[in-house]
Amino acid sequence: MTSIRNNNAPRRYFVDAVGRRVLIGLTPEETFEFERLDSEPDDGRAGAIWIERGSQPAPGEQRWLELYAKHEDAWKVWMARSRVDQPYL
């Protein structure tokens, strides 16, 4: 996630029609699920998913990775479009 304190960092959320913060590329329900999974403790490394090379992720980790990949792909498209829409100074 981007830091709230860094005003130059683009926001990864948008506000939907009913005022919910939603991660770009995810539904409101997926955003809620992602944030819940992201905040679950994982051996003292809350907010981080660590997978040993060659091992299978736990079910929660797998879902977190799926949601993260979906968000990240949409984020990249959004950023590319934002750059195209920016006027040159």
PDB file of N, CA and C in Angstrom:
ATOM      1  N   MET A   1       0.830  -1.181   0.000  1.00  0.00           N
ATOM      2  CA  MET A   1       0.000   0.000   0.000  1.00  0.00           C
ATOM      3  C   MET A   1       0.874   1.243   0.000  1.00  0.00           C
ATOM      4  N   THR A   2       0.317   2.313  -0.469  1.00  0.00           N
ATOM      5  CA  THR A   2       1.052   3.561  -0.440  1.00  0.00           C
ATOM      6  C   THR A   2       0.854   4.229   0.908  1.00  0.00           C
ATOM      7  N   SER A   3       1.834   4.969   1.317  1.00  0.00           N
ATOM      8  CA  SER A   3       1.764   5.658   2.593  1.00  0.00           C
ATOM      9  C   SER A   3       0.807   6.832   2.514  1.00  0.00           C
ATOM     10  N   ILE A   4       0.005   6.997   3.548  1.00  0.00           N
ATOM     11  CA  ILE A   4      -0.903   8.140   3.610  1.00  0.00           C
ATOM     12  C   ILE A   4      -0.109   9.432   3.703  1.00  0.00           C
ATOM     13  N   ARG A   5       1.056   9.376   4.294  1.00  0.00           N
ATOM     14  CA  ARG A   5       1.866  10.573   4.501  1.00  0.00           C
ATOM     15  C   ARG A   5       2.554  11.051   3.230  1.00  0.00           C
ATOM     16  N   ASN A   6       2.727  10.189   2.255  1.00  0.00           N
ATOM     17  CA  ASN A   6       3.409  10.574   1.025  1.00  0.00           C
ATOM     18  C   ASN A   6       2.379  11.129   0.051  1.00  0.00           C
ATOM     19  N   ASN A   7       2.255  12.448   0.003  1.00  0.00           N
ATOM     20  CA  ASN A   7       1.252  13.080  -0.837  1.00  0.00           C
ATOM     21  C   ASN A   7       1.550  12.936  -2.323  1.00  0.00           C
ATOM     22  N   ASN A   8       2.770  12.573  -2.689  1.00  0.00           N
ATOM     23  CA  ASN A   8       3.119  12.404  -4.093  1.00  0.00           C
ATOM     24  C   ASN A   8       2.804  11.002  -4.605  1.00  0.00           C
ATOM     25  N   ALA A   9       2.551  10.070  -3.682  1.00  0.00           N
ATOM     26  CA  ALA A   9       2.277   8.701  -4.088  1.00  0.00           C
ATOM     27  C   ALA A   9       0.823   8.579  -4.546  1.00  0.00           C
ATOM     28  N   PRO A  10       0.607   7.958  -5.686  1.00  0.00           N
ATOM     29  CA  PRO A  10      -0.769   7.777  -6.142  1.00  0.00           C
ATOM     30  C   PRO A  10      -1.534   6.861  -5.190  1.00  0.00           C
ATOM     31  N   ARG A  11      -2.817   7.108  -5.042  1.00  0.00           N
ATOM     32  CA  ARG A  11      -3.652   6.273  -4.189  1.00  0.00           C
ATOM     33  C   ARG A  11      -4.016   4.999  -4.927  1.00  0.00           C
ATOM     34  N   ARG A  12      -4.027   3.891  -4.221  1.00  0.00           N
ATOM     35  CA  ARG A  12      -4.397   2.615  -4.804  1.00  0.00           C
ATOM     36  C   ARG A  12      -5.873   2.308  -4.571  1.00  0.00           C
ATOM     37  N   TYR A  13      -6.560   3.186  -3.885  1.00  0.00           N
ATOM     38  CA  TYR A  13      -7.985   3.020  -3.617  1.00  0.00           C
ATOM     39  C   TYR A  13      -8.780   4.045  -4.402  1.00  0.00           C
ATOM     40  N   PHE A  14     -10.046   3.742  -4.640  1.00  0.00           N
ATOM     41  CA  PHE A  14     -11.000   4.742  -5.103  1.00  0.00           C
ATOM     42  C   PHE A  14     -12.198   4.638  -4.177  1.00  0.00           C
ATOM     43  N   VAL A  15     -13.023   5.646  -4.171  1.00  0.00           N
ATOM     44  CA  VAL A  15     -14.232   5.636  -3.354  1.00  0.00           C
ATOM     45  C   VAL A  15     -15.396   5.317  -4.276  1.00  0.00           C
ATOM     46  N   ASP A  16     -16.158   4.271  -3.928  1.00  0.00           N
ATOM     47  CA  ASP A  16     -17.266   3.866  -4.792  1.00  0.00           C
ATOM     48  C   ASP A  16     -18.497   4.743  -4.549  1.00  0.00           C
ATOM     49  N   ALA A  17     -19.586   4.433  -5.227  1.00  0.00           N
ATOM     50  CA  ALA A  17     -20.800   5.256  -5.198  1.00  0.00           C
ATOM     51  C   ALA A  17     -21.420   5.371  -3.814  1.00  0.00           C
ATOM     52  N   VAL A  18     -21.157   4.407  -2.940  1.00  0.00           N
ATOM     53  CA  VAL A  18     -21.726   4.478  -1.591  1.00  0.00           C
ATOM     54  C   VAL A  18     -20.690   4.863  -0.542  1.00  0.00           C
ATOM     55  N   GLY A  19     -19.518   5.331  -0.991  1.00  0.00           N
ATOM     56  CA  GLY A  19     -18.512   5.862  -0.077  1.00  0.00           C
ATOM     57  C   GLY A  19     -17.521   4.865   0.484  1.00  0.00           C
ATOM     58  N   ARG A  20     -17.488   3.644  -0.049  1.00  0.00           N
ATOM     59  CA  ARG A  20     -16.509   2.650   0.435  1.00  0.00           C
ATOM     60  C   ARG A  20     -15.188   2.818  -0.292  1.00  0.00           C
ATOM     61  N   ARG A  21     -14.086   2.651   0.440  1.00  0.00           N
ATOM     62  CA  ARG A  21     -12.764   2.628  -0.188  1.00  0.00           C
ATOM     63  C   ARG A  21     -12.562   1.248  -0.788  1.00  0.00           C
ATOM     64  N   VAL A  22     -12.233   1.221  -2.083  1.00  0.00           N
ATOM     65  CA  VAL A  22     -12.081  -0.039  -2.806  1.00  0.00           C
ATOM     66  C   VAL A  22     -10.743  -0.018  -3.526  1.00  0.00           C
ATOM     67  N   LEU A  23      -9.982  -1.096  -3.388  1.00  0.00           N
ATOM     68  CA  LEU A  23      -8.719  -1.208  -4.111  1.00  0.00           C
ATOM     69  C   LEU A  23      -8.990  -1.289  -5.602  1.00  0.00           C
ATOM     70  N   ILE A  24      -8.204  -0.586  -6.386  1.00  0.00           N
ATOM     71  CA  ILE A  24      -8.341  -0.610  -7.837  1.00  0.00           C
ATOM     72  C   ILE A  24      -8.249  -2.057  -8.316  1.00  0.00           C
ATOM     73  N   GLY A  25      -9.225  -2.457  -9.135  1.00  0.00           N
ATOM     74  CA  GLY A  25      -9.244  -3.801  -9.703  1.00  0.00           C
ATOM     75  C   GLY A  25      -9.984  -4.830  -8.876  1.00  0.00           C
ATOM     76  N   LEU A  26     -10.362  -4.480  -7.643  1.00  0.00           N
ATOM     77  CA  LEU A  26     -11.086  -5.411  -6.789  1.00  0.00           C
ATOM     78  C   LEU A  26     -12.492  -4.900  -6.535  1.00  0.00           C
ATOM     79  N   THR A  27     -13.373  -5.806  -6.159  1.00  0.00           N
ATOM     80  CA  THR A  27     -14.713  -5.424  -5.743  1.00  0.00           C
ATOM     81  C   THR A  27     -14.643  -4.975  -4.276  1.00  0.00           C
ATOM     82  N   PRO A  28     -15.694  -4.338  -3.774  1.00  0.00           N
ATOM     83  CA  PRO A  28     -15.696  -3.992  -2.340  1.00  0.00           C
ATOM     84  C   PRO A  28     -15.522  -5.228  -1.455  1.00  0.00           C
ATOM     85  N   GLU A  29     -16.151  -6.331  -1.834  1.00  0.00           N
ATOM     86  CA  GLU A  29     -16.029  -7.563  -1.050  1.00  0.00           C
ATOM     87  C   GLU A  29     -14.604  -8.107  -1.090  1.00  0.00           C
ATOM     88  N   GLU A  30     -13.988  -8.074  -2.276  1.00  0.00           N
ATOM     89  CA  GLU A  30     -12.601  -8.544  -2.396  1.00  0.00           C
ATOM     90  C   GLU A  30     -11.656  -7.640  -1.617  1.00  0.00           C
ATOM     91  N   THR A  31     -11.909  -6.335  -1.629  1.00  0.00           N
ATOM     92  CA  THR A  31     -11.077  -5.408  -0.865  1.00  0.00           C
ATOM     93  C   THR A  31     -11.149  -5.739   0.619  1.00  0.00           C
ATOM     94  N   PHE A  32     -12.358  -5.970   1.120  1.00  0.00           N
ATOM     95  CA  PHE A  32     -12.535  -6.343   2.523  1.00  0.00           C
ATOM     96  C   PHE A  32     -11.783  -7.632   2.831  1.00  0.00           C
ATOM     97  N   GLU A  33     -11.933  -8.636   1.958  1.00  0.00           N
ATOM     98  CA  GLU A  33     -11.252  -9.914   2.153  1.00  0.00           C
ATOM     99  C   GLU A  33      -9.735  -9.737   2.128  1.00  0.00           C
ATOM    100  N   PHE A  34      -9.229  -8.966   1.159  1.00  0.00           N
ATOM    101  CA  PHE A  34      -7.790  -8.724   1.057  1.00  0.00           C
ATOM    102  C   PHE A  34      -7.258  -8.065   2.330  1.00  0.00           C
ATOM    103  N   GLU A  35      -7.949  -7.028   2.797  1.00  0.00           N
ATOM    104  CA  GLU A  35      -7.486  -6.324   3.998  1.00  0.00           C
ATOM    105  C   GLU A  35      -7.540  -7.224   5.228  1.00  0.00           C
ATOM    106  N   ARG A  36      -8.558  -8.072   5.306  1.00  0.00           N
ATOM    107  CA  ARG A  36      -8.647  -9.009   6.429  1.00  0.00           C
ATOM    108  C   ARG A  36      -7.476  -9.989   6.382  1.00  0.00           C
ATOM    109  N   LEU A  37      -7.217 -10.568   5.205  1.00  0.00           N
ATOM    110  CA  LEU A  37      -6.099 -11.500   5.066  1.00  0.00           C
ATOM    111  C   LEU A  37      -4.768 -10.813   5.322  1.00  0.00           C
ATOM    112  N   ASP A  38      -4.642  -9.581   4.862  1.00  0.00           N
ATOM    113  CA  ASP A  38      -3.392  -8.838   5.007  1.00  0.00           C
ATOM    114  C   ASP A  38      -3.090  -8.508   6.459  1.00  0.00           C
ATOM    115  N   SER A  39      -4.120  -8.417   7.277  1.00  0.00           N
ATOM    116  CA  SER A  39      -3.905  -8.040   8.674  1.00  0.00           C
ATOM    117  C   SER A  39      -3.780  -9.244   9.601  1.00  0.00           C
ATOM    118  N   GLU A  40      -3.991 -10.457   9.082  1.00  0.00           N
ATOM    119  CA  GLU A  40      -3.869 -11.650   9.919  1.00  0.00           C
ATOM    120  C   GLU A  40      -2.415 -11.862  10.303  1.00  0.00           C
ATOM    121  N   PRO A  41      -2.175 -12.180  11.574  1.00  0.00           N
ATOM    122  CA  PRO A  41      -0.791 -12.453  11.978  1.00  0.00           C
ATOM    123  C   PRO A  41      -0.263 -13.704  11.285  1.00  0.00           C
ATOM    124  N   ASP A  42       0.981 -13.645  10.919  1.00  0.00           N
ATOM    125  CA  ASP A  42       1.626 -14.783  10.278  1.00  0.00           C
ATOM    126  C   ASP A  42       3.033 -14.927  10.831  1.00  0.00           C
ATOM    127  N   ASP A  43       3.124 -15.582  11.963  1.00  0.00           N
ATOM    128  CA  ASP A  43       4.414 -15.810  12.628  1.00  0.00           C
ATOM    129  C   ASP A  43       5.131 -14.512  12.949  1.00  0.00           C
ATOM    130  N   GLY A  44       4.385 -13.503  13.378  1.00  0.00           N
ATOM    131  CA  GLY A  44       5.014 -12.249  13.754  1.00  0.00           C
ATOM    132  C   GLY A  44       5.309 -11.330  12.597  1.00  0.00           C
ATOM    133  N   ARG A  45       4.880 -11.667  11.413  1.00  0.00           N
ATOM    134  CA  ARG A  45       5.158 -10.844  10.230  1.00  0.00           C
ATOM    135  C   ARG A  45       3.848 -10.334   9.647  1.00  0.00           C
ATOM    136  N   ALA A  46       3.001  -9.747  10.458  1.00  0.00           N
ATOM    137  CA  ALA A  46       1.689  -9.281   9.987  1.00  0.00           C
ATOM    138  C   ALA A  46       1.853  -8.371   8.783  1.00  0.00           C
ATOM    139  N   GLY A  47       0.982  -8.551   7.815  1.00  0.00           N
ATOM    140  CA  GLY A  47       1.022  -7.730   6.613  1.00  0.00           C
ATOM    141  C   GLY A  47       1.985  -8.236   5.555  1.00  0.00           C
ATOM    142  N   ALA A  48       2.685  -9.300   5.828  1.00  0.00           N
ATOM    143  CA  ALA A  48       3.637  -9.834   4.848  1.00  0.00           C
ATOM    144  C   ALA A  48       3.346 -11.313   4.635  1.00  0.00           C
ATOM    145  N   ILE A  49       3.407 -11.732   3.422  1.00  0.00           N
ATOM    146  CA  ILE A  49       3.223 -13.142   3.091  1.00  0.00           C
ATOM    147  C   ILE A  49       4.577 -13.681   2.634  1.00  0.00           C
ATOM    148  N   TRP A  50       5.048 -14.683   3.333  1.00  0.00           N
ATOM    149  CA  TRP A  50       6.349 -15.267   3.008  1.00  0.00           C
ATOM    150  C   TRP A  50       6.132 -16.717   2.617  1.00  0.00           C
ATOM    151  N   ILE A  51       6.630 -17.081   1.471  1.00  0.00           N
ATOM    152  CA  ILE A  51       6.493 -18.449   0.995  1.00  0.00           C
ATOM    153  C   ILE A  51       7.888 -18.982   0.694  1.00  0.00           C
ATOM    154  N   GLU A  52       8.189 -20.100   1.309  1.00  0.00           N
ATOM    155  CA  GLU A  52       9.477 -20.740   1.050  1.00  0.00           C
ATOM    156  C   GLU A  52       9.503 -21.227  -0.389  1.00  0.00           C
ATOM    157  N   ARG A  53      10.634 -21.099  -1.015  1.00  0.00           N
ATOM    158  CA  ARG A  53      10.776 -21.574  -2.394  1.00  0.00           C
ATOM    159  C   ARG A  53      10.440 -23.063  -2.453  1.00  0.00           C
ATOM    160  N   GLY A  54       9.542 -23.400  -3.371  1.00  0.00           N
ATOM    161  CA  GLY A  54       9.169 -24.793  -3.554  1.00  0.00           C
ATOM    162  C   GLY A  54       8.038 -25.258  -2.667  1.00  0.00           C
ATOM    163  N   SER A  55       7.611 -24.450  -1.701  1.00  0.00           N
ATOM    164  CA  SER A  55       6.520 -24.870  -0.826  1.00  0.00           C
ATOM    165  C   SER A  55       5.201 -24.321  -1.334  1.00  0.00           C
ATOM    166  N   GLN A  56       4.131 -24.940  -0.927  1.00  0.00           N
ATOM    167  CA  GLN A  56       2.793 -24.487  -1.297  1.00  0.00           C
ATOM    168  C   GLN A  56       2.302 -23.480  -0.261  1.00  0.00           C
ATOM    169  N   PRO A  57       1.704 -22.376  -0.710  1.00  0.00           N
ATOM    170  CA  PRO A  57       1.173 -21.415   0.245  1.00  0.00           C
ATOM    171  C   PRO A  57      -0.046 -21.986   0.967  1.00  0.00           C
ATOM    172  N   ALA A  58      -0.251 -21.517   2.186  1.00  0.00           N
ATOM    173  CA  ALA A  58      -1.441 -21.881   2.946  1.00  0.00           C
ATOM    174  C   ALA A  58      -2.657 -21.306   2.233  1.00  0.00           C
ATOM    175  N   PRO A  59      -3.855 -21.842   2.481  1.00  0.00           N
ATOM    176  CA  PRO A  59      -5.047 -21.342   1.783  1.00  0.00           C
ATOM    177  C   PRO A  59      -5.234 -19.820   1.885  1.00  0.00           C
ATOM    178  N   GLY A  60      -5.066 -19.241   3.044  1.00  0.00           N
ATOM    179  CA  GLY A  60      -5.186 -17.794   3.185  1.00  0.00           C
ATOM    180  C   GLY A  60      -4.125 -17.049   2.395  1.00  0.00           C
ATOM    181  N   GLU A  61      -2.918 -17.596   2.393  1.00  0.00           N
ATOM    182  CA  GLU A  61      -1.839 -16.978   1.628  1.00  0.00           C
ATOM    183  C   GLU A  61      -2.126 -17.056   0.129  1.00  0.00           C
ATOM    184  N   GLN A  62      -2.651 -18.175  -0.324  1.00  0.00           N
ATOM    185  CA  GLN A  62      -2.964 -18.346  -1.739  1.00  0.00           C
ATOM    186  C   GLN A  62      -4.018 -17.328  -2.171  1.00  0.00           C
ATOM    187  N   ARG A  63      -5.051 -17.166  -1.358  1.00  0.00           N
ATOM    188  CA  ARG A  63      -6.100 -16.211  -1.703  1.00  0.00           C
ATOM    189  C   ARG A  63      -5.552 -14.794  -1.686  1.00  0.00           C
ATOM    190  N   TRP A  64      -4.694 -14.474  -0.705  1.00  0.00           N
ATOM    191  CA  TRP A  64      -4.076 -13.153  -0.632  1.00  0.00           C
ATOM    192  C   TRP A  64      -3.287 -12.889  -1.906  1.00  0.00           C
ATOM    193  N   LEU A  65      -2.522 -13.889  -2.344  1.00  0.00           N
ATOM    194  CA  LEU A  65      -1.727 -13.745  -3.564  1.00  0.00           C
ATOM    195  C   LEU A  65      -2.607 -13.532  -4.786  1.00  0.00           C
ATOM    196  N   GLU A  66      -3.732 -14.245  -4.870  1.00  0.00           N
ATOM    197  CA  GLU A  66      -4.659 -14.079  -5.996  1.00  0.00           C
ATOM    198  C   GLU A  66      -5.228 -12.662  -6.025  1.00  0.00           C
ATOM    199  N   LEU A  67      -5.674 -12.182  -4.870  1.00  0.00           N
ATOM    200  CA  LEU A  67      -6.244 -10.846  -4.798  1.00  0.00           C
ATOM    201  C   LEU A  67      -5.184  -9.784  -5.066  1.00  0.00           C
ATOM    202  N   TYR A  68      -3.979  -9.991  -4.527  1.00  0.00           N
ATOM    203  CA  TYR A  68      -2.901  -9.032  -4.751  1.00  0.00           C
ATOM    204  C   TYR A  68      -2.558  -8.958  -6.239  1.00  0.00           C
ATOM    205  N   ALA A  69      -2.464 -10.112  -6.886  1.00  0.00           N
ATOM    206  CA  ALA A  69      -2.132 -10.141  -8.318  1.00  0.00           C
ATOM    207  C   ALA A  69      -3.213  -9.439  -9.135  1.00  0.00           C
ATOM    208  N   LYS A  70      -4.469  -9.673  -8.796  1.00  0.00           N
ATOM    209  CA  LYS A  70      -5.571  -9.023  -9.509  1.00  0.00           C
ATOM    210  C   LYS A  70      -5.493  -7.508  -9.339  1.00  0.00           C
ATOM    211  N   HIS A  71      -5.252  -7.055  -8.107  1.00  0.00           N
ATOM    212  CA  HIS A  71      -5.120  -5.624  -7.836  1.00  0.00           C
ATOM    213  C   HIS A  71      -3.895  -5.049  -8.540  1.00  0.00           C
ATOM    214  N   GLU A  72      -2.779  -5.717  -8.452  1.00  0.00           N
ATOM    215  CA  GLU A  72      -1.530  -5.211  -9.039  1.00  0.00           C
ATOM    216  C   GLU A  72      -1.643  -5.080 -10.557  1.00  0.00           C
ATOM    217  N   ASP A  73      -2.271  -6.067 -11.212  1.00  0.00           N
ATOM    218  CA  ASP A  73      -2.462  -5.990 -12.663  1.00  0.00           C
ATOM    219  C   ASP A  73      -3.327  -4.787 -13.038  1.00  0.00           C
ATOM    220  N   ALA A  74      -4.425  -4.596 -12.308  1.00  0.00           N
ATOM    221  CA  ALA A  74      -5.304  -3.453 -12.580  1.00  0.00           C
ATOM    222  C   ALA A  74      -4.600  -2.137 -12.260  1.00  0.00           C
ATOM    223  N   TRP A  75      -3.784  -2.128 -11.226  1.00  0.00           N
ATOM    224  CA  TRP A  75      -3.033  -0.928 -10.829  1.00  0.00           C
ATOM    225  C   TRP A  75      -2.067  -0.515 -11.938  1.00  0.00           C
ATOM    226  N   LYS A  76      -1.381  -1.483 -12.523  1.00  0.00           N
ATOM    227  CA  LYS A  76      -0.438  -1.180 -13.599  1.00  0.00           C
ATOM    228  C   LYS A  76      -1.153  -0.569 -14.802  1.00  0.00           C
ATOM    229  N   VAL A  77      -2.311  -1.117 -15.155  1.00  0.00           N
ATOM    230  CA  VAL A  77      -3.102  -0.573 -16.263  1.00  0.00           C
ATOM    231  C   VAL A  77      -3.554   0.844 -15.919  1.00  0.00           C
ATOM    232  N   TRP A  78      -4.034   1.042 -14.697  1.00  0.00           N
ATOM    233  CA  TRP A  78      -4.495   2.361 -14.259  1.00  0.00           C
ATOM    234  C   TRP A  78      -3.364   3.383 -14.317  1.00  0.00           C
ATOM    235  N   MET A  79      -2.177   2.991 -13.849  1.00  0.00           N
ATOM    236  CA  MET A  79      -1.022   3.894 -13.868  1.00  0.00           C
ATOM    237  C   MET A  79      -0.633   4.236 -15.304  1.00  0.00           C
ATOM    238  N   ALA A  80      -0.633   3.250 -16.198  1.00  0.00           N
ATOM    239  CA  ALA A  80      -0.279   3.501 -17.599  1.00  0.00           C
ATOM    240  C   ALA A  80      -1.273   4.469 -18.230  1.00  0.00           C
ATOM    241  N   ARG A  81      -2.549   4.274 -17.962  1.00  0.00           N
ATOM    242  CA  ARG A  81      -3.565   5.191 -18.490  1.00  0.00           C
ATOM    243  C   ARG A  81      -3.414   6.580 -17.896  1.00  0.00           C
ATOM    244  N   SER A  82      -3.079   6.649 -16.620  1.00  0.00           N
ATOM    245  CA  SER A  82      -2.901   7.947 -15.970  1.00  0.00           C
ATOM    246  C   SER A  82      -1.753   8.720 -16.604  1.00  0.00           C
ATOM    247  N   ARG A  83      -0.693   8.016 -16.956  1.00  0.00           N
ATOM    248  CA  ARG A  83       0.449   8.676 -17.598  1.00  0.00           C
ATOM    249  C   ARG A  83       0.076   9.207 -18.964  1.00  0.00           C
ATOM    250  N   VAL A  84      -0.727   8.457 -19.703  1.00  0.00           N
ATOM    251  CA  VAL A  84      -1.157   8.891 -21.043  1.00  0.00           C
ATOM    252  C   VAL A  84      -2.037  10.128 -20.935  1.00  0.00           C
ATOM    253  N   ASP A  85      -2.872  10.168 -19.896  1.00  0.00           N
ATOM    254  CA  ASP A  85      -3.800  11.287 -19.704  1.00  0.00           C
ATOM    255  C   ASP A  85      -3.132  12.551 -19.164  1.00  0.00           C
ATOM    256  N   GLN A  86      -1.890  12.443 -18.672  1.00  0.00           N
ATOM    257  CA  GLN A  86      -1.194  13.584 -18.106  1.00  0.00           C
ATOM    258  C   GLN A  86      -0.695  14.518 -19.205  1.00  0.00           C
ATOM    259  N   PRO A  87      -1.007  15.782 -19.118  1.00  0.00           N
ATOM    260  CA  PRO A  87      -0.452  16.727 -20.114  1.00  0.00           C
ATOM    261  C   PRO A  87       1.049  16.925 -19.863  1.00  0.00           C
ATOM    262  N   TYR A  88       1.764  17.097 -20.928  1.00  0.00           N
ATOM    263  CA  TYR A  88       3.208  17.356 -20.807  1.00  0.00           C
ATOM    264  C   TYR A  88       3.414  18.804 -20.425  1.00  0.00           C
ATOM    265  N   LEU A  89       4.297  19.037 -19.472  1.00  0.00           N
ATOM    266  CA  LEU A  89       4.577  20.409 -19.032  1.00  0.00           C
ATOM    267  C   LEU A  89       5.795  20.961 -19.717  1.00  0.00           C
TER     268      LEU A  89
END
